[in-house]
């Protein structure tokens, strides 16, 4: 049986290691037959991501710090030369200063606030502006968000505010790009142990709380997030845009 993404080319930004949510998404995209392109942030991680790209069967691994407009332009030029048509783009990127994920929210510095917004929310706008012209047959752009966008989650702080902006960006981008057949959605994943998550103070308490209180009585698996990304990137998701889809073992429906 042909894979759900056979004949499609997908760019996945945010694979840092095997625990990255983007790694699971990239693996699922390959499983479904997509031509896979990965991006990494600078020479510091180049060798590591190239190794992961080889393991995943990626067609190309390219540099792109999403806060750097020149690097975004260079990415587009490199793609135009070799992969002029994109069908799916995954933005799985976020960053905030570690101290802003532990101290009281009101002590967030102006610089820390702007940094979190720039890397974690504005970058979706920049990436969409750069790559949507390559999505000539329409397609899907997706990003990763978290419940802390709309509810107060202890220590998530400035990242929650950035995720709220990110989810609003998804809606505005979806409205703008829908006419070109490009759908834009967010997947709101439940807590998953990754390098980024380890930066959040008392993250293990969040995992324990979800396992105890979610309808499925467990945490979500990155493979479940990845399968939702496949759905969105494939024809199965053709009627879905501007949405935040929760893949969190149902935790977000619970009150007490
Ligand atoms: P992760 O493996 O640490 O992934 C974060 C990625 O962002 C890394 O590849 C990192 O690259 C990249 N990045 C940071 N700044 C960048 C920049 N300026 N340019 C390009 N790439 C940059 O952690 P993750 O948990 O999988 O996070 C992926 C996404 O899922 C994030 O948006 C996160 O907020 C979201 N999410 C995570 C959870 C969770 O519990 N883990 C839950 C819901 C949503 P470097 O490592 O090279 O800096």
Short mmCIF file of C-alpha atoms and ligand atoms in Angstrom, two decimals:
data_model
loop_
_atom_site.label_atom_id
_atom_site.label_comp_id
_atom_site.label_asym_id
_atom_site.label_seq_id
_atom_site.Cartn_x
_atom_site.Cartn_y
_atom_site.Cartn_z
CA UNK A 1 0.00 0.00 0.00
CA UNK A 2 1.47 3.44 -0.87
CA UNK A 3 2.39 5.67 2.06
CA UNK A 4 0.18 8.63 2.95
CA UNK A 5 2.92 11.09 1.96
CA UNK A 6 4.20 9.35 -1.17
CA UNK A 7 5.30 11.95 -3.74
CA UNK A 8 5.37 14.76 -1.17
CA UNK A 9 8.41 16.75 -0.01
CA UNK A 10 8.47 17.83 3.64
CA UNK A 11 10.84 20.14 5.44
CA UNK A 12 11.18 19.54 9.19
CA UNK A 13 12.86 22.21 11.35
CA UNK A 14 13.78 21.35 14.94
CA UNK A 15 15.49 17.96 15.00
CA UNK A 16 18.20 18.32 17.65
CA UNK A 17 18.46 14.70 18.85
CA UNK A 18 16.49 11.43 18.93
CA UNK A 19 14.24 12.75 21.70
CA UNK A 20 13.15 15.81 19.71
CA UNK A 21 9.47 15.76 18.77
CA UNK A 22 10.65 16.75 15.27
CA UNK A 23 12.68 13.52 15.11
CA UNK A 24 9.53 11.43 15.61
CA UNK A 25 7.69 13.52 13.03
CA UNK A 26 10.54 13.15 10.52
CA UNK A 27 10.60 9.37 11.07
CA UNK A 28 6.82 9.13 10.54
CA UNK A 29 7.04 11.26 7.40
CA UNK A 30 9.71 8.90 5.98
CA UNK A 31 7.64 5.87 6.96
CA UNK A 32 4.80 7.34 4.86
CA UNK A 33 7.06 7.87 1.86
CA UNK A 34 7.84 11.61 2.01
CA UNK A 35 11.07 13.05 0.68
CA UNK A 36 12.53 14.51 3.86
CA UNK A 37 14.51 17.71 4.32
CA UNK A 38 15.88 18.72 7.73
CA UNK A 39 17.23 22.01 9.00
CA UNK A 40 19.56 22.67 11.93
CA UNK A 41 20.71 25.75 13.76
CA UNK A 42 24.37 26.51 13.05
CA UNK A 43 27.70 24.64 13.04
CA UNK A 44 27.40 23.69 16.72
CA UNK A 45 24.89 20.96 15.87
CA UNK A 46 25.62 20.36 12.20
CA UNK A 47 27.48 17.01 12.50
CA UNK A 48 24.93 15.66 14.96
CA UNK A 49 21.91 16.57 12.80
CA UNK A 50 23.62 15.30 9.64
CA UNK A 51 24.09 11.97 11.40
CA UNK A 52 20.41 11.93 12.40
CA UNK A 53 19.47 12.88 8.83
CA UNK A 54 21.41 9.90 7.47
CA UNK A 55 19.70 7.64 10.00
CA UNK A 56 16.28 9.00 8.96
CA UNK A 57 16.99 8.79 5.23
CA UNK A 58 16.73 12.56 4.73
CA UNK A 59 17.39 13.77 1.20
CA UNK A 60 19.12 16.92 2.47
CA UNK A 61 20.18 18.55 5.75
CA UNK A 62 20.40 22.34 5.59
CA UNK A 63 21.46 25.13 7.92
CA UNK A 64 18.88 27.66 9.15
CA UNK A 65 18.75 29.71 12.32
CA UNK A 66 15.14 30.89 12.10
CA UNK A 67 16.00 34.22 13.73
CA UNK A 68 18.42 35.07 10.92
CA UNK A 69 16.80 36.49 7.75
CA UNK A 70 19.95 35.96 5.66
CA UNK A 71 19.98 32.28 6.61
CA UNK A 72 16.27 31.99 5.74
CA UNK A 73 17.01 33.52 2.31
CA UNK A 74 19.95 31.13 1.82
CA UNK A 75 17.68 28.21 2.74
CA UNK A 76 15.15 29.26 0.09
CA UNK A 77 17.90 29.62 -2.53
CA UNK A 78 19.29 26.16 -1.70
CA UNK A 79 15.81 24.62 -1.92
CA UNK A 80 14.98 26.37 -5.21
CA UNK A 81 18.08 24.79 -6.74
CA UNK A 82 17.25 21.23 -5.72
CA UNK A 83 13.75 20.92 -4.26
CA UNK A 84 11.69 23.72 -5.84
CA UNK A 85 8.31 22.34 -4.67
CA UNK A 86 7.50 21.81 -1.00
CA UNK A 87 4.33 20.16 0.29
CA UNK A 88 4.77 20.29 4.07
CA UNK A 89 6.70 22.38 6.57
CA UNK A 90 7.06 21.48 10.24
CA UNK A 91 8.12 24.21 12.69
CA UNK A 92 9.18 22.45 15.89
CA UNK A 93 11.23 25.21 17.45
CA UNK A 94 11.16 27.14 20.71
CA UNK A 95 13.55 28.79 23.10
CA UNK A 96 13.45 30.84 26.30
CA UNK A 97 16.11 31.66 28.88
CA UNK A 98 16.20 28.99 31.55
CA UNK A 99 15.83 31.55 34.36
CA UNK A 100 12.56 32.72 32.80
CA UNK A 101 11.18 29.17 33.22
CA UNK A 102 11.65 29.14 36.98
CA UNK A 103 11.39 32.61 38.51
CA UNK A 104 8.13 34.54 39.03
CA UNK A 105 6.60 35.56 35.67
CA UNK A 106 6.58 39.27 36.54
CA UNK A 107 10.38 39.14 36.76
CA UNK A 108 10.70 38.24 33.07
CA UNK A 109 13.12 40.73 31.51
CA UNK A 110 12.27 42.68 28.37
CA UNK A 111 15.09 40.88 26.54
CA UNK A 112 13.95 37.47 27.77
CA UNK A 113 10.39 38.18 26.66
CA UNK A 114 11.47 39.33 23.20
CA UNK A 115 13.85 36.39 22.79
CA UNK A 116 11.10 33.85 23.53
CA UNK A 117 8.71 35.61 21.13
CA UNK A 118 11.32 35.88 18.38
CA UNK A 119 12.49 32.26 18.42
CA UNK A 120 9.23 30.59 19.38
CA UNK A 121 6.47 32.61 17.65
CA UNK A 122 7.75 35.15 15.11
CA UNK A 123 9.90 32.44 13.51
CA UNK A 124 6.73 30.71 12.27
CA UNK A 125 5.78 33.90 10.44
CA UNK A 126 9.28 34.27 8.98
CA UNK A 127 9.45 30.61 7.95
CA UNK A 128 5.98 30.73 6.36
CA UNK A 129 6.83 33.91 4.44
CA UNK A 130 10.06 32.35 3.16
CA UNK A 131 8.77 28.87 2.29
CA UNK A 132 5.12 29.32 1.26
CA UNK A 133 6.12 30.55 -2.25
CA UNK A 134 7.69 27.09 -2.77
CA UNK A 135 4.39 25.39 -1.85
CA UNK A 136 3.05 25.87 -5.36
CA UNK A 137 0.64 22.95 -5.17
CA UNK A 138 -0.71 23.98 -1.75
CA UNK A 139 0.23 21.97 1.31
CA UNK A 140 0.50 22.07 5.07
CA UNK A 141 2.47 24.16 7.54
CA UNK A 142 2.37 23.04 11.15
CA UNK A 143 3.86 24.04 14.46
CA UNK A 144 4.08 22.60 17.99
CA UNK A 145 2.36 24.32 20.87
CA UNK A 146 1.42 23.56 24.48
CA UNK A 147 -1.54 24.00 26.84
CA UNK A 148 0.42 26.73 28.68
CA UNK A 149 -0.72 29.06 25.85
CA UNK A 150 -4.22 29.29 27.30
CA UNK A 151 -3.89 27.98 30.89
CA UNK A 152 -1.43 28.90 33.58
CA UNK A 153 1.09 26.07 33.98
CA UNK A 154 3.56 26.62 36.79
CA UNK A 155 7.00 27.74 35.52
CA UNK A 156 5.96 27.74 31.83
CA UNK A 157 5.74 31.54 32.15
CA UNK A 158 7.18 33.47 29.20
CA UNK A 159 6.92 30.39 26.99
CA UNK A 160 3.17 30.25 27.61
CA UNK A 161 2.86 33.82 26.37
CA UNK A 162 4.98 32.98 23.32
CA UNK A 163 2.77 29.95 22.60
CA UNK A 164 -0.35 32.15 22.85
CA UNK A 165 1.19 34.41 20.19
CA UNK A 166 2.18 31.36 18.15
CA UNK A 167 -1.40 30.05 18.14
CA UNK A 168 -2.68 33.47 17.04
CA UNK A 169 -0.03 33.50 14.28
CA UNK A 170 -1.38 30.12 13.12
CA UNK A 171 -4.87 31.60 12.70
CA UNK A 172 -3.71 34.72 10.82
CA UNK A 173 -1.41 32.68 8.57
CA UNK A 174 -4.18 30.15 7.90
CA UNK A 175 -6.54 32.94 6.83
CA UNK A 176 -3.92 34.51 4.57
CA UNK A 177 -2.52 31.36 2.96
CA UNK A 178 -5.77 29.40 2.61
CA UNK A 179 -6.40 30.92 -0.82
CA UNK A 180 -3.18 29.28 -2.01
CA UNK A 181 -4.32 25.90 -0.72
CA UNK A 182 -1.89 26.08 2.18
CA UNK A 183 -3.25 24.93 5.53
CA UNK A 184 -1.67 26.11 8.78
CA UNK A 185 -2.24 24.30 12.08
CA UNK A 186 -0.75 23.79 15.52
CA UNK A 187 -0.42 20.49 17.35
CA UNK A 188 -0.68 20.96 21.10
CA UNK A 189 1.39 18.11 22.49
CA UNK A 190 1.19 16.93 26.05
CA UNK A 191 4.41 17.08 28.06
CA UNK A 192 7.22 14.95 26.62
CA UNK A 193 10.74 14.53 28.06
CA UNK A 194 12.98 16.38 25.59
CA UNK A 195 16.00 18.68 25.89
CA UNK A 196 13.74 21.76 25.79
CA UNK A 197 11.36 20.34 28.40
CA UNK A 198 14.26 19.67 30.78
CA UNK A 199 14.76 23.46 30.93
CA UNK A 200 11.41 23.88 32.69
CA UNK A 201 11.62 23.75 36.48
CA UNK A 202 9.81 20.76 38.05
CA UNK A 203 8.86 19.34 34.64
CA UNK A 204 8.57 15.82 36.10
CA UNK A 205 5.67 17.05 38.28
CA UNK A 206 3.82 18.04 35.10
CA UNK A 207 4.37 14.55 33.65
CA UNK A 208 3.10 12.96 36.87
CA UNK A 209 0.03 15.22 36.94
CA UNK A 210 -0.95 14.29 33.38
CA UNK A 211 -0.45 10.56 34.00
CA UNK A 212 -2.70 10.82 37.05
CA UNK A 213 -5.46 13.10 35.76
CA UNK A 214 -5.73 12.66 31.98
CA UNK A 215 -8.64 10.58 30.63
CA UNK A 216 -6.18 8.02 29.21
CA UNK A 217 -4.29 7.89 32.55
CA UNK A 218 -0.93 8.26 30.87
CA UNK A 219 1.27 10.76 29.07
CA UNK A 220 1.25 11.09 25.31
CA UNK A 221 3.87 9.44 23.15
CA UNK A 222 5.88 11.43 20.58
CA UNK A 223 4.82 8.85 17.97
CA UNK A 224 1.20 9.92 18.57
CA UNK A 225 2.14 13.54 17.90
CA UNK A 226 3.99 12.40 14.77
CA UNK A 227 0.97 10.50 13.43
CA UNK A 228 -1.15 13.65 13.84
CA UNK A 229 1.51 15.54 11.86
CA UNK A 230 1.20 12.87 9.12
CA UNK A 231 -2.58 13.37 9.12
CA UNK A 232 -2.16 17.13 8.72
CA UNK A 233 0.48 16.81 5.99
CA UNK A 234 -1.53 14.24 4.04
CA UNK A 235 -4.73 14.50 2.04
CA UNK A 236 -6.60 13.22 5.09
CA UNK A 237 -6.20 16.64 6.70
CA UNK A 238 -7.39 18.59 3.64
CA UNK A 239 -10.32 20.26 5.42
CA UNK A 240 -8.41 21.30 8.55
CA UNK A 241 -6.79 24.71 8.91
CA UNK A 242 -6.28 27.38 11.55
CA UNK A 243 -6.70 24.80 14.31
CA UNK A 244 -4.93 23.75 17.44
CA UNK A 245 -5.21 19.95 17.70
CA UNK A 246 -4.51 18.47 21.13
CA UNK A 247 -2.49 15.26 21.32
CA UNK A 248 -2.25 15.04 25.08
CA UNK A 249 -4.06 11.89 26.25
CA UNK A 250 -7.09 14.17 26.69
CA UNK A 251 -5.65 16.18 29.58
CA UNK A 252 -6.91 19.56 28.32
CA UNK A 253 -10.60 18.67 28.79
CA UNK A 254 -10.23 18.13 32.54
CA UNK A 255 -11.30 20.62 35.19
CA UNK A 256 -10.51 19.22 38.60
P1 LIG B 1 13.93 20.05 21.34
O1 LIG B 1 14.31 18.70 20.90
O2 LIG B 1 14.89 20.78 22.22
O3 LIG B 1 13.60 20.92 20.04
C1 LIG B 1 13.66 22.33 20.02
C2 LIG B 1 14.35 22.69 18.73
O4 LIG B 1 14.34 24.11 18.53
C3 LIG B 1 15.82 22.25 18.72
O5 LIG B 1 16.08 21.54 17.53
C4 LIG B 1 16.55 23.60 18.70
O6 LIG B 1 17.80 23.56 18.06
C5 LIG B 1 15.57 24.42 17.89
N1 LIG B 1 15.87 25.84 17.89
C6 LIG B 1 15.95 26.68 18.97
N2 LIG B 1 16.28 27.92 18.54
C7 LIG B 1 16.40 27.85 17.18
C8 LIG B 1 16.73 28.79 16.16
N3 LIG B 1 16.99 30.07 16.45
N4 LIG B 1 16.76 28.37 14.87
C9 LIG B 1 16.51 27.09 14.55
N5 LIG B 1 16.20 26.14 15.47
C10 LIG B 1 16.15 26.53 16.77
O7 LIG B 1 12.56 20.03 22.16
P2 LIG B 1 11.07 19.61 21.75
O8 LIG B 1 10.38 19.39 23.03
O9 LIG B 1 11.08 18.56 20.73
O10 LIG B 1 10.49 20.97 21.17
C11 LIG B 1 9.93 21.08 19.87
C12 LIG B 1 8.67 21.94 19.92
O11 LIG B 1 7.65 21.23 20.61
C13 LIG B 1 8.84 23.27 20.63
O12 LIG B 1 8.10 24.27 19.97
C14 LIG B 1 8.22 22.98 21.99
O13 LIG B 1 7.79 24.14 22.65
C15 LIG B 1 7.08 22.12 21.55
N6 LIG B 1 6.43 21.35 22.61
C16 LIG B 1 7.16 20.56 23.43
C17 LIG B 1 6.52 19.85 24.44
C18 LIG B 1 7.31 18.99 25.38
O14 LIG B 1 6.80 18.68 26.46
N7 LIG B 1 8.51 18.58 25.05
C19 LIG B 1 5.13 19.93 24.59
C20 LIG B 1 4.40 20.73 23.72
C21 LIG B 1 5.06 21.43 22.73
P3 LIG B 1 19.15 23.50 18.98
O15 LIG B 1 19.00 22.36 19.91
O16 LIG B 1 20.22 23.33 17.97
O17 LIG B 1 19.19 24.83 19.69
#
